[in-house]
Amino acid sequence: MNKTYLYNGSFNSLISLVGDLIYLKITPSDIKSDKEYKINLLDEPVQLNLEKKINLFDYLSYNVIHIVYYCYLSSVDNKELIIYYFIKNALKYKSKIFNHRDLNCVNKILKIAHNVGNEAHKLKGFLRFKQMKNNFYYAEYESTNNVIEILANHFKKRLNKDYWIIKDVKRNNYALYDLKKIMYLTEDEIIKLNLDKNSEEDIVEDLWKTFFKTVAIKERKNLKCQMNFMPKKYWNYIIEMEDSNEEGNK
Amino acid sequence: MTLKEKLIILSDSAKYDASCSSSGSTRSNKDGVGSVAYSGICHSFSSDGRCISLLKILMTNSCIFDCKYCINRKSNNVKRAIFTPEEICEITMNFYKRNYIEGLFLSSGIIKSADYTMERLIETLYLLRSKYHFNGYIHVKAIPGASEYLLKKLGRLADRISANIELPTDSSLKLLAPDKNNDNISKIMKSVKENKSRNFAPAGQSTQMIIGATHETDLDILSKSESLYNRYDLKRVFYSAYIPVNKDKLLPSLSLPPLTREHRLYQADWLLRFYNYQVDNLLDKNNPNFNVLIDPKADWALRHLNEFPKEINKSSYYDLLKIPGIGPKSAKKIILARRVFKIEFNDLKKMGISLKRAKYFITCNGKYFAASSIFNKNFIEKNLVLEDKASINSTGRQLCLFNE
């Protein structure tokens, strides 16, 4: 029977599981988060309860860890196996690992990490905050990959003088900033938010929508190009696209 | 006049400036509100497909100049408005905190005098930086003819400072913008170059030229760009397809802005900045304009087919860059990868390098992708033209990239 090795869903637990597997010279047929694993007849779930024998962070360069982390944030189905093979080869080839574009795991992980970085970069621009009663700023978004930590770190530097909350709608995760640090909470952990907009919010939103319309040059109209750069899947939360969205649904 | 009415007038008249970039700045957050992102961030895309990164407005559209091509020329009968510094700060902060924008792009018509206008711009930026502690990106237009000490003040408050050259030759400038003079613009560029530092316009300077309002060829335009890049360390020259906003006997009457021409100029501009090409590689007196059917790099390759096909496993970095479809990123990937293995066609695909255009111009380990009889000018040209048409139709014109 095939064995599926389980970790608790966190990045650190994935890395220590991969470390254990490499230390024990086990080639896993699959690795899954215990939160996603569904019991089935084809394979047997295994939880390794070893003392961590090697700390992979001591052996891997910053670049390697960075790529692995971005891959971990992706929604790719077999990302854990790709990470396992990539780390195994990274230990073998050391600083030359990124030259090895003949290895599938290298090409795959670079592509995945690139996609995650790309989506995070786009959302750094597309996120729209609203000022709520009690003066905190609130933004919701949906994304393919789990980029909330990347976004929260970006806005911690940028909106450092205000309380804000970002919500990943699909995953029901929240990032809260309290002027000092970021906290990550799930739906159950958060007290019910008062999501009433501040009274002046409509005025600011109207000004922005006005600017958005005025700044377009009508002689150069190119909706295809607009959609290429700003894919439709993000439009629900981009307030200036509300009218376009309604037109599309008619 | 309400704030909204002012915003309509003063963003409408600023929209013809092509510059949208918010990249290249390295200022750090010194206890203010906001930050700059070195790579720049696009926040939205308007219905013309252009990126919106900055709140692009004029302080005022009143102007004492009468430039023929400009919608705000003195002799035009348009509604005029002026923002107070406080109003500009309020809108900027409100938009910034909601993540609508990366910062402010502030330009202005000239009121009273160049110095007076500059002082108002300085006042606005000073208020934004000191009272509102704004630490985001600011791109400001310098007013030609203003005093040097004002330029120095302005540059210390901005991430980028620029002056638009608008027309590539002195004669055109005299014809269409009789109040402007080239020396004043060169003076600004020279001064920005000399003063640029961590505390003075750290993201450098850019400029813009209007395409198709005057008789200049692509060779004239691109030669001007090349000399600007060399002389003043410009980050970017933007090209703006001429859109007739005024009727004047000196101006051409175009039904559509020359967008394909603009696109080719951007492609060629990229070749100057990142591909080590010189203008005289691309154009000459007998061929002073780009082929609209095919991109400048492929056009060059077809005219130099004797230099191809290039061997992927042996060619130098700069030779790899000459292959249509291969850019700096792909070339670097290839160079690193071939240190550890011999690259085949399949490997290029796996590395995410598109072969659509490149395949006609390369060999991998001595092998061509098809029968060698295909390697002839007519066949390749036909395929590339089709390819180019398809890519322009599907992606639209790429006017704004994250990275400069």
XYZ file of C-alpha atoms in Angstrom:
654
model
C 0.000 0.000 0.000
C 1.199 3.512 -0.795
C 2.027 5.651 2.167
C 0.958 9.282 2.419
C 3.008 11.254 4.930
C 1.110 13.873 6.876
C 2.149 17.248 8.301
C 0.038 19.700 10.272
C -0.394 22.240 7.492
C 2.237 24.709 8.679
C 5.385 25.555 6.758
C 7.685 24.510 9.585
C 6.041 21.152 9.989
C 6.314 20.514 6.241
C 10.020 21.363 6.301
C 10.739 19.135 9.290
C 8.774 16.269 7.706
C 10.823 16.626 4.515
C 13.978 16.689 6.671
C 12.943 13.494 8.430
C 12.109 11.736 5.175
C 15.469 12.641 3.700
C 17.267 11.599 6.897
C 15.475 8.238 6.912
C 16.029 7.791 3.170
C 12.305 7.345 2.594
C 10.934 8.234 -0.840
C 7.318 9.218 -0.146
C 4.612 8.424 -2.667
C 2.698 11.431 -1.367
C 2.813 14.176 1.283
C -0.336 15.971 2.414
C -1.509 18.352 5.091
C -3.639 16.465 7.652
C -6.248 19.195 7.163
C -6.651 18.301 3.523
C -6.095 14.565 3.669
C -9.171 12.438 3.026
C -9.131 8.821 4.139
C -9.368 6.465 1.201
C -8.742 2.832 0.323
C -5.736 3.349 -1.882
C -3.177 4.646 0.537
C -2.242 4.583 4.165
C -1.711 7.824 6.123
C 1.496 7.968 8.168
C 2.537 10.469 10.780
C 6.222 10.431 11.581
C 6.781 11.279 15.205
C 10.505 11.568 15.213
C 12.719 13.942 16.994
C 13.863 16.311 14.322
C 17.225 14.852 13.322
C 18.259 17.512 10.870
C 17.218 21.126 10.715
C 16.947 21.838 7.007
C 17.080 25.569 7.590
C 20.753 25.132 8.509
C 21.513 23.521 5.181
C 19.483 25.550 2.698
C 20.247 28.978 1.303
C 17.898 31.933 1.645
C 16.999 31.703 -2.045
C 16.054 28.057 -1.752
C 13.910 28.614 1.332
C 12.240 31.589 -0.299
C 11.252 29.568 -3.375
C 10.075 26.652 -1.234
C 7.969 28.975 0.913
C 6.284 30.550 -2.123
C 5.556 27.080 -3.516
C 4.069 26.103 -0.146
C 1.685 29.086 -0.443
C 0.420 27.893 -3.832
C -2.712 25.895 -4.446
C -0.937 23.358 -6.653
C -2.095 19.832 -5.875
C 1.204 17.998 -5.484
C 3.229 20.968 -4.211
C 4.559 18.992 -1.219
C 6.130 16.324 -3.426
C 7.636 18.991 -5.678
C 9.101 20.611 -2.560
C 10.479 17.274 -1.367
C 12.268 16.571 -4.655
C 13.478 20.128 -4.961
C 14.982 20.146 -1.458
C 16.576 16.759 -2.014
C 18.288 18.090 -5.139
C 19.128 21.404 -3.484
C 21.075 19.506 -0.817
C 22.909 17.650 -3.562
C 23.694 20.498 -5.961
C 23.959 23.302 -3.377
C 24.330 26.747 -4.976
C 24.142 25.240 -8.467
C 20.579 24.031 -7.953
C 18.973 26.865 -9.896
C 21.133 26.114 -12.941
C 19.662 22.630 -13.132
C 16.850 23.423 -15.505
C 17.126 19.821 -16.737
C 15.355 18.707 -13.536
C 11.567 18.823 -13.597
C 11.288 19.717 -9.929
C 13.430 22.847 -10.482
C 11.414 24.065 -13.464
C 8.139 23.305 -11.736
C 8.933 24.969 -8.433
C 10.307 28.096 -10.123
C 7.171 28.376 -12.220
C 4.887 27.895 -9.210
C 6.823 30.360 -7.055
C 6.740 32.856 -9.914
C 2.951 32.543 -10.169
C 2.507 33.031 -6.438
C 4.769 36.084 -6.451
C 2.900 37.442 -9.436
C -0.499 37.099 -7.829
C 0.754 38.681 -4.607
C 2.244 41.574 -6.588
C -1.030 42.134 -8.436
C -3.032 42.102 -5.213
C -0.678 44.614 -3.602
C -2.133 46.945 -6.219
C -5.699 45.644 -6.481
C -6.590 45.454 -2.788
C -9.125 48.151 -1.874
C -9.480 49.336 1.696
C -12.600 50.963 3.079
C -12.579 53.132 6.142
C -15.011 51.701 8.676
C -16.725 53.138 11.717
C -14.200 53.063 14.551
C -11.685 54.280 11.938
C -10.098 51.001 10.978
C -9.425 50.101 7.339
C -10.840 46.908 5.911
C -10.147 45.016 2.688
C -11.454 41.740 1.290
C -10.055 39.761 -1.602
C -10.134 36.348 -3.247
C -7.024 34.733 -4.613
C -5.879 31.485 -6.164
C -2.878 31.205 -3.859
C -2.620 31.779 -0.129
C -0.877 35.150 -0.225
C -2.223 36.805 2.932
C 1.148 36.823 4.710
C 2.883 38.467 1.759
C 0.157 41.108 1.573
C 0.084 41.743 5.312
C 3.851 42.276 5.421
C 3.593 44.724 2.547
C 0.847 46.769 4.205
C 2.575 46.676 7.551
C 5.270 48.840 5.990
C 2.850 50.983 4.065
C -0.152 51.631 6.305
C 1.794 51.586 9.524
C -0.148 54.371 11.233
C -3.613 52.834 10.991
C -5.429 49.787 12.252
C -6.375 47.510 9.388
C -7.856 44.123 8.649
C -7.435 42.104 5.480
C -9.722 39.164 4.766
C -9.014 36.253 2.434
C -12.630 35.445 1.616
C -12.055 32.022 0.081
C -9.972 30.697 2.969
C -11.753 32.647 5.690
C -8.464 33.952 7.028
C -7.861 37.363 8.526
C -4.757 39.458 9.021
C -5.071 42.148 11.697
C -2.649 44.983 12.258
C -2.701 46.822 15.598
C 0.008 49.464 14.913
C 2.666 47.098 16.256
C 2.279 43.617 14.879
C 0.242 41.456 12.537
C -2.006 38.709 13.873
C -3.411 35.953 11.708
C -6.822 34.698 12.738
C -9.434 32.358 11.364
C -13.152 33.078 11.159
C -13.805 31.348 14.544
C -11.130 33.299 16.351
C -12.329 36.718 15.375
C -14.998 38.639 17.250
C -17.841 39.810 15.097
C -16.686 42.821 13.094
C -18.807 45.886 12.725
C -18.587 46.331 8.969
C -20.323 49.678 8.649
C -18.568 52.161 6.422
C -17.575 55.541 7.728
C -19.915 58.322 6.692
C -17.389 59.981 4.367
C -16.460 56.765 2.643
C -18.982 57.082 -0.187
C -17.643 60.521 -1.075
C -14.069 59.264 -1.377
C -15.164 56.225 -3.366
C -17.125 58.445 -5.719
C -14.100 60.698 -6.245
C -11.969 57.681 -7.080
C -14.498 56.271 -9.545
C -14.722 59.703 -11.140
C -10.965 59.894 -11.522
C -10.856 56.342 -12.888
C -13.353 57.203 -15.622
C -11.873 60.577 -16.500
C -8.289 59.439 -16.830
C -9.098 56.964 -19.645
C -8.442 58.249 -23.162
C -11.480 57.323 -25.213
C -9.623 57.409 -28.535
C -7.454 54.573 -27.197
C -10.189 52.377 -25.763
C -8.894 48.825 -25.362
C -10.938 46.683 -22.982
C -9.079 43.524 -23.913
C -5.814 45.047 -22.804
C -7.448 46.253 -19.595
C -8.693 42.773 -18.805
C -5.347 41.179 -19.570
C -3.645 43.302 -16.958
C -6.525 43.222 -14.486
C -8.126 39.769 -14.753
C -11.842 39.509 -14.191
C -11.490 37.195 -11.226
C -10.345 40.166 -9.126
C -13.078 42.590 -10.233
C -15.544 41.761 -7.451
C -13.457 43.644 -4.937
C -12.096 46.427 -7.149
C -14.647 49.147 -6.510
C -14.013 51.126 -9.690
C -14.919 48.023 -11.726
C -18.384 47.661 -10.178
C -20.094 49.298 -13.151
C -18.183 47.151 -15.649
C -19.146 44.069 -13.689
C -22.823 44.952 -13.789
C -22.644 45.601 -17.514
C -21.054 42.199 -17.981
C -23.842 40.463 -16.077
C -26.646 42.026 -18.065
C -16.856 74.572 -7.959
C -16.989 71.266 -6.065
C -13.948 69.116 -5.435
C -15.376 66.535 -7.808
C -15.756 69.066 -10.626
C -12.188 70.206 -10.113
C -10.970 66.624 -10.143
C -12.730 65.987 -13.446
C -11.186 69.044 -15.100
C -7.707 68.559 -13.680
C -7.411 64.820 -14.272
C -8.960 65.075 -17.718
C -6.277 67.516 -18.763
C -3.454 65.495 -17.210
C -4.349 62.197 -18.826
C -2.304 62.671 -21.996
C 0.906 62.254 -20.080
C 1.979 58.667 -20.688
C 4.184 58.209 -17.663
C 2.633 55.876 -15.128
C 5.610 54.313 -13.461
C 6.075 54.258 -9.724
C 9.262 52.222 -9.723
C 12.902 52.782 -9.051
C 12.707 54.647 -5.799
C 14.701 53.565 -2.803
C 13.524 55.982 -0.152
C 12.894 54.305 3.177
C 10.002 55.011 5.493
C 11.193 57.483 8.059
C 8.258 57.328 10.402
C 5.791 58.592 7.831
C 2.711 57.199 6.172
C 3.422 54.925 3.267
C 6.317 53.349 1.452
C 7.718 53.031 -2.034
C 8.073 49.717 -3.856
C 11.260 49.447 -5.899
C 9.501 47.462 -8.611
C 6.541 49.836 -8.770
C 2.930 48.727 -8.400
C 0.023 49.120 -10.793
C -3.201 49.703 -8.888
C -5.734 49.690 -11.648
C -6.108 49.723 -15.417
C -8.336 52.204 -17.172
C -10.559 51.257 -20.102
C -7.788 52.223 -22.525
C -5.611 49.478 -21.014
C -3.161 51.904 -19.439
C -1.960 51.317 -15.928
C -3.066 53.606 -13.126
C -0.422 53.834 -10.503
C -0.448 57.472 -9.520
C -3.098 60.101 -8.960
C -2.320 61.966 -12.163
C -3.527 65.548 -11.967
C -2.643 69.084 -12.843
C -2.466 71.656 -10.085
C -4.137 73.980 -12.578
C -5.011 73.844 -16.263
C -4.692 77.596 -16.626
C -1.667 78.378 -18.739
C 0.056 81.419 -20.155
C 1.518 79.308 -22.998
C -0.197 78.606 -26.266
C 1.222 75.258 -27.456
C -0.737 74.161 -30.487
C -1.148 70.490 -29.547
C -2.095 71.069 -25.917
C -5.691 71.016 -24.752
C -4.901 73.632 -22.110
C -3.410 76.200 -24.484
C -4.205 79.778 -23.592
C -6.360 80.377 -26.666
C -8.611 77.380 -26.000
C -11.979 78.075 -24.504
C -12.048 75.350 -21.836
C -13.196 75.392 -18.226
C -10.297 76.258 -15.942
C -9.767 75.122 -12.390
C -7.116 75.198 -9.698
C -6.519 72.931 -6.739
C -5.326 74.369 -3.462
C -2.365 72.551 -1.897
C -4.672 71.314 0.902
C -7.097 69.828 -1.596
C -4.335 67.944 -3.385
C -3.062 66.578 -0.073
C -6.530 65.503 1.067
C -7.284 63.582 -2.117
C -3.849 62.009 -2.237
C -4.004 60.808 1.376
C -7.569 59.540 1.049
C -6.733 57.586 -2.090
C -3.432 56.327 -0.749
C -4.815 54.962 2.493
C -7.425 52.990 0.580
C -4.704 51.575 -1.660
C -6.139 53.124 -4.821
C -2.791 54.629 -5.731
C 0.941 54.357 -5.286
C 1.333 58.104 -5.008
C 0.936 61.411 -6.763
C 1.805 62.594 -10.256
C 1.613 66.356 -10.206
C 1.975 68.574 -13.227
C 0.682 72.027 -13.939
C -0.102 74.672 -16.459
C 1.979 77.795 -16.016
C 0.280 80.577 -14.091
C 1.767 84.077 -13.764
C 5.347 82.890 -14.240
C 7.449 79.761 -14.210
C 8.880 80.628 -10.776
C 5.476 81.360 -9.291
C 4.120 78.018 -10.546
C 7.152 76.178 -9.195
C 6.690 77.790 -5.796
C 3.103 76.573 -5.682
C 4.203 73.047 -6.591
C 6.856 73.140 -3.880
C 4.340 74.398 -1.352
C 2.014 71.499 -2.188
C 4.669 68.801 -1.962
C 6.108 70.300 1.204
C 2.706 70.224 2.839
C 2.180 66.628 1.746
C 5.553 65.472 3.025
C 5.637 67.443 6.281
C 2.113 68.008 7.545
C 0.623 64.789 6.176
C 3.867 62.817 6.591
C 3.281 61.290 3.180
C 6.021 58.853 2.327
C 4.648 57.363 -0.890
C 5.774 58.027 -4.434
C 5.732 61.502 -5.969
C 6.434 62.259 -9.599
C 6.465 65.970 -10.273
C 6.858 67.939 -13.480
C 9.412 70.703 -13.369
C 8.338 73.941 -14.963
C 10.654 74.946 -17.817
C 12.277 78.323 -17.293
C 12.033 78.307 -13.506
C 15.035 79.185 -11.359
C 17.618 76.570 -10.522
C 17.226 76.913 -6.733
C 13.511 76.120 -7.041
C 14.285 73.009 -9.031
C 16.642 71.907 -6.266
C 13.948 72.412 -3.666
C 11.374 70.546 -5.711
C 13.657 67.597 -6.397
C 14.263 67.016 -2.709
C 10.545 66.491 -2.172
C 9.982 64.128 -5.099
C 10.914 60.602 -6.110
C 10.969 61.489 -9.753
C 11.152 64.812 -11.506
C 10.763 65.316 -15.188
C 10.248 67.748 -18.009
C 8.536 66.803 -21.251
C 10.437 67.494 -24.386
C 7.202 66.844 -26.362
C 8.732 67.260 -29.832
C 11.948 65.729 -31.060
C 13.385 68.647 -33.018
C 13.843 72.348 -32.365
C 12.045 73.283 -35.554
C 8.906 71.392 -34.525
C 9.027 72.907 -31.099
C 9.256 76.397 -32.576
C 6.353 75.633 -34.854
C 3.959 74.104 -32.346
C 5.150 75.319 -28.972
C 6.488 78.797 -29.633
C 6.589 79.690 -25.920
C 8.666 76.676 -24.966
C 12.302 76.378 -25.726
C 14.510 73.390 -25.867
C 17.276 74.973 -23.805
C 15.005 75.329 -20.804
C 14.128 71.650 -20.911
C 17.754 70.598 -21.376
C 18.688 72.779 -18.417
C 16.244 70.920 -16.187
C 17.505 67.543 -17.372
C 21.121 68.522 -16.819
C 20.407 69.806 -13.363
C 18.429 66.713 -12.349
C 21.249 64.504 -13.580
C 23.812 66.439 -11.568
C 21.770 66.603 -8.379
C 20.282 63.097 -8.375
C 20.969 61.370 -5.089
C 19.244 59.493 -2.303
C 17.622 62.750 -1.272
C 16.986 64.236 -4.681
C 14.665 62.463 -7.122
C 16.035 58.999 -6.253
C 13.905 57.420 -9.010
C 15.556 59.660 -11.615
C 13.903 61.449 -14.485
C 11.881 60.670 -17.561
C 10.413 62.564 -20.482
C 7.790 62.258 -23.189
C 7.541 62.830 -26.922
C 4.405 63.143 -28.992
C 4.352 60.839 -31.984
C 2.773 61.810 -35.271
C 1.986 65.488 -34.730
C 4.963 66.572 -36.797
C 6.941 65.336 -39.779
C 9.756 63.570 -37.871
C 10.733 60.025 -38.808
C 11.234 57.167 -36.343
C 14.950 57.694 -36.888
C 14.676 61.340 -35.738
C 12.661 60.362 -32.694
C 14.791 57.443 -31.622
C 18.034 59.351 -32.189
C 16.700 62.004 -29.859
C 15.891 59.330 -27.262
C 19.322 57.802 -27.594
C 21.043 61.116 -27.038
C 18.805 61.841 -24.029
C 19.637 58.466 -22.487
C 23.318 59.055 -23.019
C 23.478 62.672 -21.955
C 21.069 62.859 -19.039
C 20.759 59.305 -17.687
C 17.039 59.300 -18.306
C 15.192 56.295 -16.937
C 12.568 56.368 -19.618
C 11.415 58.202 -22.680
C 7.672 57.815 -23.110
C 6.033 57.997 -26.513
C 2.538 59.295 -26.811
C 0.579 58.738 -30.015
C -0.769 62.099 -31.052
C -4.467 62.557 -30.391
C -5.980 65.623 -32.027
C -7.554 67.630 -29.224
C -7.288 70.982 -30.996
C -7.943 72.134 -34.515
C -5.059 74.095 -35.973
C -3.830 74.440 -39.514
C -0.351 73.475 -38.335
C -1.554 70.158 -36.943
C -2.296 67.020 -38.942
C -5.875 65.791 -38.980
C -5.621 62.146 -38.008
C -8.674 60.003 -37.588
C -6.933 57.531 -35.281
C -3.882 57.958 -33.062
C -0.843 56.152 -34.570
C -0.843 53.380 -31.950
C 1.084 50.765 -33.907
C 3.843 53.238 -34.595
C 3.949 54.113 -30.910
C 4.147 50.394 -30.083
C 7.119 49.885 -32.438
C 8.919 52.850 -30.877
C 8.458 51.369 -27.409
C 9.834 48.046 -28.649
C 12.844 49.790 -30.163
C 13.312 51.839 -27.013
C 13.528 48.588 -25.054
C 16.236 47.407 -27.459
C 18.277 50.551 -26.731
C 17.996 50.215 -22.971
C 18.211 46.490 -22.335
C 19.505 44.804 -25.481
C 22.602 46.803 -26.272
C 21.329 48.016 -29.656
C 22.168 51.404 -31.102
C 19.804 53.440 -33.206
C 22.007 53.092 -36.277
C 21.747 49.296 -35.986
C 18.008 49.606 -36.350
C 17.368 52.483 -38.744
C 19.236 54.553 -41.302
C 18.591 57.311 -43.824
C 17.326 54.845 -46.416
C 15.141 53.095 -43.845
C 14.119 55.885 -41.475
C 10.893 54.247 -40.232
C 10.054 50.945 -38.626
C 8.208 48.242 -40.445
C 4.691 48.307 -39.015
C 4.197 44.636 -39.816
C 7.058 43.262 -37.781
C 8.807 44.171 -34.536
C 12.158 45.990 -34.785
C 14.216 43.145 -33.381
C 12.843 40.505 -35.743
C 13.186 43.015 -38.562
C 16.844 43.452 -37.689
C 17.366 39.686 -37.491
C 15.812 39.156 -40.922
C 18.099 41.784 -42.396
C 21.094 40.035 -40.805
C 20.111 36.445 -41.420
C 23.737 35.566 -42.160
C 24.434 35.897 -38.413
C 21.892 33.162 -37.702
C 21.074 30.513 -36.641
C 22.806 30.985 -33.323
C 23.831 28.009 -31.221
C 22.098 28.161 -27.848
C 24.890 26.290 -26.091
C 27.689 28.561 -27.304
C 26.505 32.095 -28.110
C 27.523 34.952 -25.846
C 24.968 36.817 -23.728
C 24.713 39.662 -26.224
C 24.377 37.270 -29.132
C 21.569 35.455 -27.333
C 19.829 38.795 -26.870
C 19.756 39.247 -30.643
C 17.530 36.200 -31.057
C 13.899 37.273 -31.558
C 11.835 36.013 -28.646
C 14.764 35.893 -26.219
C 15.106 38.679 -23.689
C 17.511 39.365 -20.831
C 15.748 36.959 -18.467
C 15.775 34.053 -20.902
C 19.358 34.752 -21.926
C 20.497 34.645 -18.300
C 18.599 31.403 -17.703
C 20.291 29.834 -20.719
C 23.763 30.896 -19.640
C 23.350 29.477 -16.141
C 21.715 26.253 -17.307
C 24.288 25.395 -19.974
C 27.032 25.387 -17.351
C 25.590 22.166 -16.001
C 24.025 20.453 -19.036
C 23.616 20.623 -22.799
C 20.410 22.389 -23.721
C 17.983 20.796 -26.186
C 14.834 22.363 -27.652
C 12.722 20.534 -25.106
C 14.710 21.979 -22.215
C 14.029 25.522 -23.430
C 10.311 24.839 -23.323
C 10.553 23.417 -19.824
C 12.464 26.484 -18.703
C 9.511 28.554 -19.795
C 11.253 30.112 -22.803
C 8.837 30.669 -25.653
C 10.040 29.175 -28.919
C 7.343 30.689 -31.110
C 9.716 33.261 -32.553
C 13.070 32.003 -31.378
C 12.920 28.584 -33.052
C 13.628 29.995 -36.513
C 16.862 31.601 -35.359
C 18.578 28.977 -33.203
C 20.191 25.592 -33.116
C 20.468 23.384 -30.038
C 23.532 21.162 -30.146
C 23.770 21.818 -33.853
C 20.205 20.775 -34.558
C 17.599 23.034 -36.207
C 13.951 22.620 -35.189
C 12.865 21.536 -38.671
C 14.341 20.795 -42.083
C 17.078 23.318 -42.781
C 15.350 24.357 -46.038
C 12.937 26.348 -43.847
C 15.770 28.657 -42.874
C 15.092 31.278 -45.519
C 14.021 34.875 -45.272
C 10.632 34.702 -46.964
C 9.379 31.749 -44.989
C 10.456 33.111 -41.614
C 9.216 36.601 -42.363
C 5.770 35.341 -43.320
C 5.462 33.363 -40.097
C 6.722 36.145 -37.878
C 4.327 38.679 -39.356
C 1.404 36.349 -38.616
C 2.752 35.762 -35.134
C 3.104 39.465 -34.438
C -0.389 40.252 -35.627
C -1.802 37.571 -33.361
C 0.134 38.785 -30.348
C -0.893 42.422 -30.808
C -4.516 41.336 -31.134
C -4.509 39.075 -28.129
C -2.529 41.046 -25.581
C -3.277 44.537 -26.683
C -0.499 47.023 -26.631
C 1.689 46.794 -23.673
C 2.112 50.299 -22.444
C 3.122 49.807 -18.906
C 5.360 47.226 -17.356
C 6.051 46.724 -13.713
C 9.746 47.072 -14.199
C 11.455 49.754 -16.070
